[in-house]
Coordinates of C-alpha atoms in Angstrom, one line a residue:
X15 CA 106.7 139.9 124.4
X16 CA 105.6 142.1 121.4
X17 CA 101.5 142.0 121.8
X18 CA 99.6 140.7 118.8
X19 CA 98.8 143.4 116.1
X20 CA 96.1 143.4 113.4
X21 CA 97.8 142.8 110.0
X22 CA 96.0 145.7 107.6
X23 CA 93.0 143.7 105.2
X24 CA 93.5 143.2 102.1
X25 CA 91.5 143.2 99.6
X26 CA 88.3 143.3 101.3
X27 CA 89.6 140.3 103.7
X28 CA 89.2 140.9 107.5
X29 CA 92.4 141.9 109.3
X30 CA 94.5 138.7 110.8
X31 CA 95.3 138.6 114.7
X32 CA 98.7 136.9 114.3
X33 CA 100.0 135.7 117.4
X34 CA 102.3 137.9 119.4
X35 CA 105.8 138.3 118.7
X36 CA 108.3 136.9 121.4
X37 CA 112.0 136.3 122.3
X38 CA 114.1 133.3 121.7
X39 CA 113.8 132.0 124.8
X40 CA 109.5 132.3 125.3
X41 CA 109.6 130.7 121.5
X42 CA 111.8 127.7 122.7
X43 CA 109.6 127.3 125.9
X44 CA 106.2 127.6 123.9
X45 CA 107.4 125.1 121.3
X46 CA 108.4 122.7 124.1
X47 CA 105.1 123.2 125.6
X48 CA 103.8 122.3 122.6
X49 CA 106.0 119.6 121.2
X50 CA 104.9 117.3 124.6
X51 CA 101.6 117.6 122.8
X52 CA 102.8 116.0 119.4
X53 CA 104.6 113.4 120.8
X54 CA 101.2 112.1 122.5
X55 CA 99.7 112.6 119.3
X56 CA 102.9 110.0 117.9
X57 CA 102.4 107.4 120.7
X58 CA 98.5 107.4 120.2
X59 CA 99.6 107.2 116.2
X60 CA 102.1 104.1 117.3
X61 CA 98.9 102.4 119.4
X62 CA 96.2 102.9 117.1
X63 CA 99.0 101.1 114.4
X64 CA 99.5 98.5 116.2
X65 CA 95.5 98.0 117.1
X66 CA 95.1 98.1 113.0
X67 CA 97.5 94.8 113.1
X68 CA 95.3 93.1 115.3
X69 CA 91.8 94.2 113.6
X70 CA 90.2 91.1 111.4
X71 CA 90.3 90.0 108.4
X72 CA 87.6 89.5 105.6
X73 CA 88.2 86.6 103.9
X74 CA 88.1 87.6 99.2
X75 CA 86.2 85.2 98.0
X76 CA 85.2 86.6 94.7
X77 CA 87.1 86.5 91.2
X78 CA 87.7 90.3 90.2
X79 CA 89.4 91.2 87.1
X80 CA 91.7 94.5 85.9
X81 CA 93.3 95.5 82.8
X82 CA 96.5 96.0 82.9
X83 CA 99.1 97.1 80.5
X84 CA 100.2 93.3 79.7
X85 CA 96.1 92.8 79.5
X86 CA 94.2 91.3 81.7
X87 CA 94.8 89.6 85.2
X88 CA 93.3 88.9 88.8
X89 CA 93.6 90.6 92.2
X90 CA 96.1 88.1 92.9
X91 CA 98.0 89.1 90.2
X92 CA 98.2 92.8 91.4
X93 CA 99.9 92.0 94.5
X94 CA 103.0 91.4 91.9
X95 CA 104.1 88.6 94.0
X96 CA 104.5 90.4 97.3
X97 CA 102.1 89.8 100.5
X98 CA 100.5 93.0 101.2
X99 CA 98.9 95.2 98.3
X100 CA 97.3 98.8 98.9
X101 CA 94.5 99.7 96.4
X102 CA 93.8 103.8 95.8
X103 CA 90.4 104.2 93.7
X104 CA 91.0 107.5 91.6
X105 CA 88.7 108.9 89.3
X106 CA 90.0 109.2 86.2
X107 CA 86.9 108.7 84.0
X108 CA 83.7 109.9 81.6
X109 CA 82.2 111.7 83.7
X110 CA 84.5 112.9 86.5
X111 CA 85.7 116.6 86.0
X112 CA 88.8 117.3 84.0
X113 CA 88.4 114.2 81.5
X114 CA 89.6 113.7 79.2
X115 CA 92.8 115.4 79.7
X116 CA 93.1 115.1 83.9
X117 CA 92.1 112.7 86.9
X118 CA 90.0 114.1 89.5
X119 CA 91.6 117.2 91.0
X120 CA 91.8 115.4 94.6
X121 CA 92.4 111.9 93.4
X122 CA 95.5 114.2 91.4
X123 CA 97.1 115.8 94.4
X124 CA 97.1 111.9 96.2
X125 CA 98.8 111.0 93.4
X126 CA 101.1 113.8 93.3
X127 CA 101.8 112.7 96.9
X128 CA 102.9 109.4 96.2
X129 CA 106.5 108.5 97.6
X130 CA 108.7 106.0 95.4
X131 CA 106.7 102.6 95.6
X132 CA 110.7 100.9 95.7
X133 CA 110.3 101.2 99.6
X134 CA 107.1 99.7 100.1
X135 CA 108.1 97.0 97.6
X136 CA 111.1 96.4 100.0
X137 CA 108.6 95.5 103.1
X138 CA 106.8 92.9 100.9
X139 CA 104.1 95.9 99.7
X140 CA 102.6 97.0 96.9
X141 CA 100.3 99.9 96.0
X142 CA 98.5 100.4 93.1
X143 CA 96.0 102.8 91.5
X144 CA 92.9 101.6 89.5
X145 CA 90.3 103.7 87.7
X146 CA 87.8 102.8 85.1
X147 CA 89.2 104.6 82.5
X148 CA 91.2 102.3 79.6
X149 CA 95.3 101.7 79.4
X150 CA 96.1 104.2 77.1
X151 CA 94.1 107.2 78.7
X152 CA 95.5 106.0 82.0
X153 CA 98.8 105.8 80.0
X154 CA 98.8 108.9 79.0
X155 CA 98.1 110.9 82.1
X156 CA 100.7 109.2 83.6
X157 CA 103.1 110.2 81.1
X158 CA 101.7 114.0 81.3
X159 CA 101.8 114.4 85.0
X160 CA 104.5 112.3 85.6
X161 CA 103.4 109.5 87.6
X162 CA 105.1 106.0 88.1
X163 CA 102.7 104.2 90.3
X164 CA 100.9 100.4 88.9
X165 CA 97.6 102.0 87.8
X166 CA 95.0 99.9 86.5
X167 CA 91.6 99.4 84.5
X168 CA 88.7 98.3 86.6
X169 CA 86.3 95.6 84.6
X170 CA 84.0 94.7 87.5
X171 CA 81.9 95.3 90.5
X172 CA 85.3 95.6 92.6
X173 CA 84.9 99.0 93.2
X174 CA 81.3 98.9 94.5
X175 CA 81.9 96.1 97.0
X176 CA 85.0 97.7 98.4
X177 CA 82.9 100.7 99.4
X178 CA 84.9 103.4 96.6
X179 CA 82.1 103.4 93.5
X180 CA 81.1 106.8 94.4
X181 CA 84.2 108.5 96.2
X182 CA 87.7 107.6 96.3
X183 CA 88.9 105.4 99.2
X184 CA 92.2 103.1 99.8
X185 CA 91.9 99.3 100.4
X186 CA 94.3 97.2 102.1
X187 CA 94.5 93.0 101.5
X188 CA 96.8 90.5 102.7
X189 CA 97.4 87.3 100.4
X190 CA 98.5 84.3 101.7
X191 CA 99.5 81.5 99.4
X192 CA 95.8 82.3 96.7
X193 CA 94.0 83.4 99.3
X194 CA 93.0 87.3 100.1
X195 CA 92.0 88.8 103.1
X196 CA 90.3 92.5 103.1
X197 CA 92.1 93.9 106.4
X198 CA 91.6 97.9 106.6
X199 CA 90.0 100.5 104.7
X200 CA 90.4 104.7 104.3
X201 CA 87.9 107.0 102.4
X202 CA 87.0 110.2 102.9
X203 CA 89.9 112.2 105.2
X204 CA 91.5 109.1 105.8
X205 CA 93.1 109.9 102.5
X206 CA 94.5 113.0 102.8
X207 CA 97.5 111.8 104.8
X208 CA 98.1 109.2 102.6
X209 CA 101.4 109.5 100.1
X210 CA 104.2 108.9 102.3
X211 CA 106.0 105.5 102.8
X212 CA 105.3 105.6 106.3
X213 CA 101.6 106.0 106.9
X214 CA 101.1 103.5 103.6
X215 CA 103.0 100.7 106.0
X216 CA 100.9 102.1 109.0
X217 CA 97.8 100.8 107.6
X218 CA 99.0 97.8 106.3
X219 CA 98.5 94.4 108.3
X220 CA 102.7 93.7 109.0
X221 CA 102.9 97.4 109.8
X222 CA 106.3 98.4 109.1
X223 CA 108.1 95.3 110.4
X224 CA 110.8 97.3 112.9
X225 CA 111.7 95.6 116.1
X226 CA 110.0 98.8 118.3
X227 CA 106.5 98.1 116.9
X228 CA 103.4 96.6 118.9
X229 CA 102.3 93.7 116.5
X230 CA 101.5 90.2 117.1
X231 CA 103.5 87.3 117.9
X232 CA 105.7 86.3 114.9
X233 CA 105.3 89.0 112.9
X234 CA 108.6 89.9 110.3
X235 CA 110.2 92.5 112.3
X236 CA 113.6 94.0 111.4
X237 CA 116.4 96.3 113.4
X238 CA 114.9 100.1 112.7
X239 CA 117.0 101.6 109.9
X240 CA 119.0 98.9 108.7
X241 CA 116.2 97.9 105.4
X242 CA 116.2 101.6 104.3
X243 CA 118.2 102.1 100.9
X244 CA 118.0 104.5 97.9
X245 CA 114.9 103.7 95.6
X246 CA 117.8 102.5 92.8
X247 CA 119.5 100.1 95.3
X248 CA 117.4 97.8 96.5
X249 CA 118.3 94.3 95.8
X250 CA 115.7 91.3 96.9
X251 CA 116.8 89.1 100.0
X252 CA 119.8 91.1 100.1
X253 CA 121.1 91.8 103.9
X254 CA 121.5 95.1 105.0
X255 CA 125.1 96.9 103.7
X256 CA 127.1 96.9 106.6
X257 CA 128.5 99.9 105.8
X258 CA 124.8 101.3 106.4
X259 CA 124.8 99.6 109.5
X260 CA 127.3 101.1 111.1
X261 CA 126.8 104.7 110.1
X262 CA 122.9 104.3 111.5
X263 CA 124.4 102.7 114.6
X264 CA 126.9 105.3 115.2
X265 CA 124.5 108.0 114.8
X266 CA 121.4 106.5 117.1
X267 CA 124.5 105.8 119.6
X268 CA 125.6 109.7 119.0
X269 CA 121.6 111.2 119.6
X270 CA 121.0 108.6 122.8
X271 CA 124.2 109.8 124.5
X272 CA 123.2 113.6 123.5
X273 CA 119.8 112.8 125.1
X274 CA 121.2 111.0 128.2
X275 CA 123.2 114.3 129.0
X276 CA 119.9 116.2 129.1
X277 CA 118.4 114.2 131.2
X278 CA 115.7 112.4 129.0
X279 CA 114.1 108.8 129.9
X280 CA 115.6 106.2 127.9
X281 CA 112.8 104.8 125.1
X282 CA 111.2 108.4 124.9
X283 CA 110.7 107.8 121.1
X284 CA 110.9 103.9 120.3
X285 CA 111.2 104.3 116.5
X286 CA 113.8 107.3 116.4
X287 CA 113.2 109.9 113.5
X288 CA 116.5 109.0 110.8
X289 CA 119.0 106.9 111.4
X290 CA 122.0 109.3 110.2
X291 CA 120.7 111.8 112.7
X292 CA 119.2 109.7 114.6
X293 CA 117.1 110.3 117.6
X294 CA 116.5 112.9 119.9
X295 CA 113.9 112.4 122.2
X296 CA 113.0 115.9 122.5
X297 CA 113.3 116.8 118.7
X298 CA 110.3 116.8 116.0
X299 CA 107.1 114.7 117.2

């Protein structure tokens, strides 16, 4: 082991103590050292999931309005027919820094974040964005930073009883038949890990509907893997391509032997990372 040496300062910045330099073998051993670490950080992700499932519901009682860019419609009408919608407040308005020409700078990077929305549509999700600024200023950002997200015009007190009037926050509802339900809510840090398909389902009430998740009884559940498609080749109702199938199966079958001659437990990682290369218990967190 190399000990740790002060990097020189730069421009009038204090000298970093990077850590010391080591072989390939004390790396390996301090990464698995850490890496039992991240994958109690995963389960305790996994359980406090699956406690969000369980959390009540508020019941929507009042009529809230948006403009969209057919006009205007209801909250129904934003979940676009599916039964989970995901509501990100951004500022993009008089007032807010950067207006005209940009959103708020943090409100921005979410956005920029955003995965395609095609795989939360195909768990029965949507996500949408709503600021108070009109269509065609919304329309126009969009088109200059290159966004694809729903984003629509708040007309109403929505935003001040769903706790994001003043800072940006994400809401969660469920609809069932006309009726909505309020079930989770993120402001503040909460937000910053929010972008990627994954932690979008997390906080949703179905979660993300794989056989290896915690959730309630009778939840929609699917085999792990076999929904996932290209953003361009989702088709609704459709079942999985069996081509698909197998290659997932072949490769979680590949990973689970690979594991099993190392000596790892058996259901070390119940949702395994990707399906092609699919799971190695002692890989990533």
């Amino acid at each position: 082991m190399t000990a740790s040496t002060p990097q020189a300062a730069q421009g009038g910045h204090p000298a970093m103590q990077t850590p010391p330099v080591v072989s390939p073998q004390e790396w390996e051993a301090a990464w698995q050292r850490l890496l039992v670490k991240e994958k109690a950080q995963t389960r305790a992700r996994d359980a406090l999931a699956a406690e969000r499932r369980r959390m009540p519901w508020m019941a929507v009682d009042k009529p809230y309005a948006f403009i969209g860019p057919a006009g205007r419609i209801n909250l129904l009408d934003l979940f676009d027919g599916r039964r989970q919608l995901i509501v990100y407040r951004a500022f993009f308005e008089p007032g807010v820094y950067g207006w005209p020409d940009h959103a708020c700078r943090g409100c921005s990077m979410v956005a920029d974040q955003v995965a395609h929305v095609a795989h939360l549509n195909a768990r029965d999700t949507t996500l949408v964005f709503v600021s108070r600024a009109s269509q065609p200023d919304i329309a126009r950002l969009k088109e200059r930073m290159g966004w694809q997200m729903p984003w629509f015009t708040l007309t109403d007190s929505f935003d001040a009883d769903f706790g994001v009037h003043e800072w940006h926050g994400t809401n969660v509802f469920y609809r069932d038949g006309d009726r909505v339900y309020r079930t989770y809510f993120l402001n503040n840090r909460g937000d910053e890990q929010m972008g990627n398909t994954w932690n979008y389902l997390d906080i949703t009430p179905l979660g993300r509907q794989e056989v290896w998740e915690d959730s309630p009884e009778g939840y929609p559940q699917t085999p792990t893997y076999k929904w996932w498609n290209w953003h361009d080749s989702y088709v609704a109702d459709a079942p999985p391509d069996q081509k698909w199938v197998e290659v997932s199966d072949a490769g979680e079958k590949a990973f689970r032997e690979e594991s099993a001659k190392k000596g790892d437990k058996p259901g070390t990682d119940p949702q395994p990372g990707c399906a092609h290369c699919a799971d190695d218990p002692n890989a990533g967190s």
